[in-house]
Tab-separated table of C-alpha atoms in Angstrom:
chain	number	residue	atom	x	y	z
A	1	MET	CA	-31.872	-35.895	19.404
A	2	ALA	CA	-32.605	-36.230	15.745
A	3	LEU	CA	-31.738	-33.153	13.577
A	4	ASP	CA	-34.295	-31.781	11.197
A	5	THR	CA	-33.593	-30.452	7.762
A	6	LEU	CA	-33.170	-26.783	9.015
A	7	ASP	CA	-30.758	-27.778	11.715
A	8	ILE	CA	-28.566	-29.711	9.054
A	9	SER	CA	-28.550	-26.719	6.742
A	10	VAL	CA	-27.510	-24.341	9.604
A	11	LEU	CA	-24.802	-26.731	10.411
A	12	ALA	CA	-23.694	-26.913	7.045
A	13	ALA	CA	-23.564	-23.226	6.458
A	14	ILE	CA	-21.731	-22.849	9.634
A	15	VAL	CA	-19.007	-25.363	8.491
A	16	VAL	CA	-18.697	-23.852	4.983
A	17	ALA	CA	-18.419	-20.342	6.476
A	18	LEU	CA	-15.349	-21.633	8.832
A	19	ILE	CA	-13.511	-23.164	5.895
A	20	VAL	CA	-13.735	-20.087	4.012
A	21	PHE	CA	-12.570	-17.915	6.998
A	22	PHE	CA	-9.692	-20.071	8.005
A	23	THR	CA	-8.463	-21.122	4.545
A	24	LYS	CA	-9.019	-17.674	2.696
A	25	GLY	CA	-10.079	-19.842	-0.215
A	26	SER	CA	-6.694	-21.770	-0.264
A	27	LEU	CA	-8.427	-25.134	-0.829
A	28	TRP	CA	-10.054	-23.899	-4.077
A	29	GLY	CA	-7.850	-20.926	-5.020
A	30	THR	CA	-4.789	-22.906	-6.317
A	31	SER	CA	-6.922	-24.158	-9.339
A	32	ASN	CA	-5.282	-23.599	-12.699
A	33	SER	CA	-8.638	-22.683	-14.013
A	34	GLY	CA	-8.939	-19.608	-16.221
A	35	ASN	CA	-10.459	-17.530	-13.761
A	36	SER	CA	-8.047	-18.000	-10.892
A	37	THR	CA	-5.247	-15.526	-10.078
A	38	THR	CA	-3.087	-17.936	-8.342
A	39	VAL	CA	-1.195	-20.879	-10.068
A	40	SER	CA	-0.258	-24.501	-9.278
A	41	SER	CA	3.102	-25.205	-10.843
A	42	SER	CA	6.081	-27.673	-10.437
A	43	GLY	CA	7.697	-25.566	-7.781
A	44	SER	CA	9.862	-23.559	-10.426
A	45	ARG	CA	11.226	-20.200	-9.265
A	46	ASP	CA	11.638	-19.254	-12.783
A	47	LEU	CA	8.976	-16.391	-13.351
A	48	ILE	CA	8.762	-16.570	-17.099
A	49	GLU	CA	8.546	-20.263	-17.199
A	50	VAL	CA	5.505	-20.099	-14.718
A	51	LEU	CA	3.786	-17.423	-16.529
A	52	ASN	CA	4.027	-19.358	-19.567
A	53	GLU	CA	3.109	-22.453	-18.065
A	54	ASN	CA	-0.228	-20.970	-16.699
A	55	ASN	CA	-0.884	-18.633	-19.791
A	56	LYS	CA	-0.755	-15.481	-17.641
A	57	LYS	CA	-0.597	-11.952	-19.314
A	58	ALA	CA	-0.232	-9.556	-16.210
A	59	LEU	CA	1.452	-9.892	-13.007
A	60	VAL	CA	0.735	-8.714	-9.549
A	61	ILE	CA	3.446	-8.925	-6.877
A	62	TYR	CA	3.289	-8.075	-3.274
A	63	GLY	CA	5.645	-7.488	-0.150
A	64	SER	CA	3.576	-7.932	2.727
A	65	GLN	CA	4.377	-8.471	6.284
A	66	THR	CA	1.038	-8.919	8.109
A	67	GLY	CA	-1.153	-9.978	5.079
A	68	THR	CA	-2.594	-6.581	4.376
A	69	ALA	CA	-0.705	-5.763	1.249
A	70	GLU	CA	-1.356	-9.535	0.123
A	71	ASP	CA	-5.188	-9.092	0.679
A	72	TYR	CA	-5.244	-5.733	-1.502
A	73	ALA	CA	-3.082	-7.528	-4.114
A	74	HIS	CA	-5.539	-10.564	-4.514
A	75	LYS	CA	-8.412	-8.162	-4.615
A	76	TYR	CA	-6.775	-6.036	-7.268
A	77	ALA	CA	-5.643	-9.029	-9.383
A	78	LYS	CA	-9.111	-10.480	-9.502
A	79	GLU	CA	-10.884	-7.280	-10.330
A	80	PHE	CA	-8.213	-6.512	-13.023
A	81	GLN	CA	-8.523	-10.059	-14.658
A	82	ALA	CA	-12.554	-9.737	-14.570
A	83	ARG	CA	-12.663	-6.153	-16.007
A	84	PHE	CA	-10.229	-6.554	-18.728
A	85	GLY	CA	-10.387	-10.307	-19.529
A	86	ILE	CA	-6.529	-10.322	-19.059
A	87	PRO	CA	-5.073	-13.657	-17.241
A	88	THR	CA	-3.531	-12.558	-14.225
A	89	MET	CA	-1.120	-14.061	-11.735
A	90	CYS	CA	-0.880	-12.771	-8.088
A	91	ILE	CA	2.340	-13.937	-6.258
A	92	ASP	CA	4.421	-13.654	-3.068
A	93	MET	CA	7.461	-11.559	-3.712
A	94	SER	CA	9.691	-14.259	-2.035
A	95	ASP	CA	8.270	-17.180	-4.351
A	96	PHE	CA	10.229	-16.442	-7.580
A	97	ASP	CA	13.713	-15.230	-8.618
A	98	TYR	CA	13.899	-12.022	-10.639
A	99	ASP	CA	17.106	-12.310	-12.668
A	100	ASN	CA	14.960	-12.502	-15.764
A	101	LEU	CA	12.490	-9.591	-14.954
A	102	PRO	CA	13.659	-7.571	-17.847
A	103	GLU	CA	12.664	-10.297	-20.430
A	104	VAL	CA	9.177	-10.859	-19.130
A	105	PHE	CA	7.403	-8.664	-21.652
A	106	ASP	CA	9.524	-10.165	-24.512
A	107	GLN	CA	9.345	-13.736	-23.599
A	108	VAL	CA	5.774	-13.825	-22.627
A	109	SER	CA	3.600	-13.330	-25.549
A	110	GLY	CA	0.992	-10.404	-25.130
A	111	PHE	CA	2.146	-9.562	-21.745
A	112	LYS	CA	0.596	-6.251	-20.361
A	113	LEU	CA	1.773	-5.106	-17.078
A	114	ILE	CA	3.395	-5.649	-13.558
A	115	THR	CA	1.712	-4.321	-10.629
A	116	PHE	CA	3.402	-3.919	-7.246
A	117	PHE	CA	1.751	-3.836	-3.831
A	118	MET	CA	4.466	-2.756	-1.287
A	119	ALA	CA	4.176	-2.485	2.371
A	120	THR	CA	6.611	-0.654	4.594
A	121	TYR	CA	7.830	-2.404	7.551
A	122	GLY	CA	9.537	-0.947	10.809
A	123	GLU	CA	11.702	1.984	10.126
A	124	GLY	CA	11.298	2.153	6.407
A	125	GLU	CA	12.494	-1.357	5.716
A	126	PRO	CA	11.294	-3.784	3.196
A	127	THR	CA	8.920	-6.631	4.509
A	128	ASP	CA	10.787	-9.934	5.164
A	129	ASN	CA	9.408	-11.598	1.806
A	130	ALA	CA	10.758	-8.513	-0.062
A	131	VAL	CA	14.435	-8.460	0.998
A	132	ASP	CA	15.819	-10.555	-1.784
A	133	PHE	CA	13.877	-8.991	-4.340
A	134	PHE	CA	15.200	-5.660	-3.435
A	135	GLU	CA	18.632	-7.016	-3.517
A	136	CYS	CA	18.239	-8.519	-6.864
A	137	VAL	CA	16.708	-5.178	-8.219
A	138	ASP	CA	19.355	-2.986	-6.770
A	139	ASN	CA	22.405	-5.031	-7.493
A	140	GLU	CA	21.892	-7.376	-10.425
A	141	LEU	CA	19.498	-5.779	-12.773
A	142	THR	CA	20.846	-2.780	-14.692
A	143	ASP	CA	18.352	-2.062	-17.565
A	144	LEU	CA	14.589	-2.132	-17.333
A	145	ASN	CA	13.795	-0.770	-20.516
A	146	GLY	CA	10.460	-1.951	-21.887
A	147	LEU	CA	9.177	-3.075	-18.396
A	148	LYS	CA	5.602	-1.526	-17.772
A	149	PHE	CA	4.706	-1.202	-14.103
A	150	SER	CA	2.187	0.401	-11.529
A	151	CYS	CA	2.572	0.611	-7.681
A	152	PHE	CA	0.470	0.952	-4.662
A	153	GLY	CA	2.469	1.332	-1.423
A	154	LEU	CA	0.819	0.689	2.029
A	155	GLY	CA	2.187	2.805	4.893
A	156	ASN	CA	1.432	4.772	7.973
A	157	SER	CA	1.920	8.552	8.050
A	158	THR	CA	2.470	8.637	11.910
A	159	TYR	CA	5.929	7.080	11.033
A	160	GLU	CA	8.939	8.986	9.928
A	161	PHE	CA	9.534	6.901	6.886
A	162	TYR	CA	6.135	7.071	5.415
A	163	ASN	CA	5.627	4.655	2.371
A	164	ALA	CA	9.258	4.175	2.047
A	165	MET	CA	9.135	1.079	0.154
A	166	GLY	CA	6.585	2.069	-2.584
A	167	LYS	CA	8.583	5.261	-3.128
A	168	ARG	CA	12.054	3.392	-3.092
A	169	LEU	CA	10.764	0.766	-5.574
A	170	THR	CA	9.141	3.316	-7.909
A	171	GLN	CA	12.352	5.463	-7.884
A	172	THR	CA	14.649	2.409	-8.469
A	173	LEU	CA	12.612	1.007	-11.399
A	174	LEU	CA	12.397	4.387	-13.071
A	175	GLU	CA	16.081	4.887	-12.629
A	176	LYS	CA	16.662	1.621	-14.405
A	177	ASN	CA	14.628	2.854	-17.439
A	178	ALA	CA	11.254	1.101	-16.600
A	179	THR	CA	7.904	2.790	-17.555
A	180	MET	CA	5.580	3.664	-14.883
A	181	VAL	CA	1.676	3.683	-15.779
A	182	GLY	CA	-0.466	5.950	-13.650
A	183	GLU	CA	0.731	7.502	-10.294
A	184	LEU	CA	2.284	5.826	-7.088
A	185	GLY	CA	-0.664	5.017	-4.866
A	186	LEU	CA	-0.062	5.767	-1.372
A	187	GLY	CA	-2.226	4.095	1.239
A	188	ASP	CA	-2.435	5.507	4.773
A	189	ASP	CA	-3.344	3.320	7.566
A	190	GLY	CA	-2.434	6.136	9.949
A	191	ALA	CA	-5.138	8.279	8.726
A	192	GLY	CA	-7.446	5.387	8.488
A	193	SER	CA	-8.165	6.062	4.808
A	194	MET	CA	-6.551	2.903	3.192
A	195	ASP	CA	-9.611	1.627	1.674
A	196	GLU	CA	-10.387	5.158	0.123
A	197	ASP	CA	-6.809	5.673	-1.023
A	198	TYR	CA	-6.640	2.119	-2.760
A	199	LEU	CA	-10.079	2.700	-4.410
A	200	ALA	CA	-9.051	6.361	-5.624
A	201	TRP	CA	-5.702	4.922	-7.034
A	202	LYS	CA	-7.208	1.794	-8.692
A	203	ASP	CA	-10.105	3.557	-10.246
A	204	GLY	CA	-7.670	6.358	-11.709
A	205	LEU	CA	-5.247	3.519	-12.979
A	206	PHE	CA	-8.070	1.515	-14.716
A	207	ASP	CA	-9.512	4.456	-16.470
A	208	LEU	CA	-5.705	4.922	-17.550
A	209	LEU	CA	-5.083	1.558	-18.708
A	210	LYS	CA	-7.968	1.612	-21.005
A	211	ASP	CA	-6.185	4.260	-23.033
A	212	SER	CA	-2.446	3.698	-22.413
A	213	LEU	CA	-2.609	-0.152	-22.996
A	214	ASN	CA	-5.674	-0.231	-25.467
A	215	LEU	CA	-7.587	-2.312	-22.947
A	216	GLU	CA	-11.228	-2.996	-23.566
A	217	GLU	CA	-13.299	-3.096	-20.419
A	218	LYS	CA	-15.647	-5.963	-19.976
A	219	GLU	CA	-18.801	-6.294	-17.907
A	220	VAL	CA	-17.890	-7.548	-14.574
A	221	SER	CA	-19.933	-10.509	-13.354
A	222	TYR	CA	-20.017	-12.374	-10.363
A	223	GLU	CA	-17.664	-15.404	-10.117
A	224	PRO	CA	-18.102	-17.844	-7.175
A	225	SER	CA	-15.161	-19.106	-5.509
A	226	LEU	CA	-16.930	-22.203	-4.062
A	227	LYS	CA	-19.325	-24.455	-5.772
A	228	VAL	CA	-21.767	-26.496	-3.525
A	229	THR	CA	-23.108	-29.758	-5.156
A	230	GLU	CA	-26.125	-31.695	-3.727
A	231	VAL	CA	-25.697	-35.539	-3.402
A	232	SER	CA	-29.097	-36.706	-3.304
A	233	ASP	CA	-28.052	-40.305	-2.237
A	234	LEU	CA	-26.580	-39.608	0.896
A	235	THR	CA	-28.469	-39.193	4.276
A	236	ILE	CA	-27.441	-37.826	7.733
A	237	GLU	CA	-26.948	-41.667	8.731
A	238	ASP	CA	-24.047	-42.100	6.316
A	239	LYS	CA	-20.576	-42.253	8.072
A	240	GLN	CA	-19.108	-39.962	5.381
A	241	VAL	CA	-21.493	-37.245	6.301
A	242	ALA	CA	-20.096	-34.729	8.768
A	243	LEU	CA	-22.817	-32.862	10.954
A	244	GLY	CA	-20.073	-30.413	12.711
A	245	GLU	CA	-18.517	-32.926	15.192
A	246	PRO	CA	-14.746	-33.461	15.361
A	247	ASN	CA	-13.415	-36.131	12.895
A	248	ALA	CA	-10.579	-38.373	13.846
A	249	LYS	CA	-9.594	-38.516	10.147
A	250	TYR	CA	-8.745	-34.750	10.319
A	251	THR	CA	-7.780	-34.164	14.000
A	252	LEU	CA	-5.354	-37.175	13.974
A	253	ARG	CA	-3.882	-36.599	10.547
A	254	ALA	CA	-0.640	-35.089	11.806
A	255	CYS	CA	-0.094	-38.135	13.868
């Protein structure tokens, strides 16, 4: 049965939607373009080296177990970058070493702020990707004078150790002479108010940042993550055109 133009359009839309859903933008989000909050590097674990390589002036770090803190961190990083025009890098806490964390503000020209998104796991424990970070901060870093940070914790008030990691990180950094910008955000999944808690914290922080860091807010414009380009010289009969059917090129690529 021949496919008409509408059928082809619907199939194409479904394919694109599935790609977006299953990859969460990873296929195009690793670009080193100016509006991306993720970076591609040589695999270096040196935080300062990668920040300078990618010309990033702010950092968002997440400790996440199930992906919720990661999602909020990426959402925040994109809006922070768009609203203030500051190139921002969003990273998994386990992807870098932090022995040179105290030098970030001195060795990265024009660096502004580090924001943490910290989930609490189990009985008040760090997420798997945050264990080494806390080991470093607790036992190796002694003086964080000059480091400016903000923090949003993700927890559940029905548990005994509610938002323990956000509170612990904040207390530890302050004890080591870091400067906190804004208040500790406490997201409560137990009350079903995580989104509201995040938005209230984020809006308050952004208002404060404009004054405390002398940031100029820019008009936020839509920045699409995916670009669709029409190729006029292809037809549905061409072998390289997929119509949604399984393709051996992909299904057998692991063999």
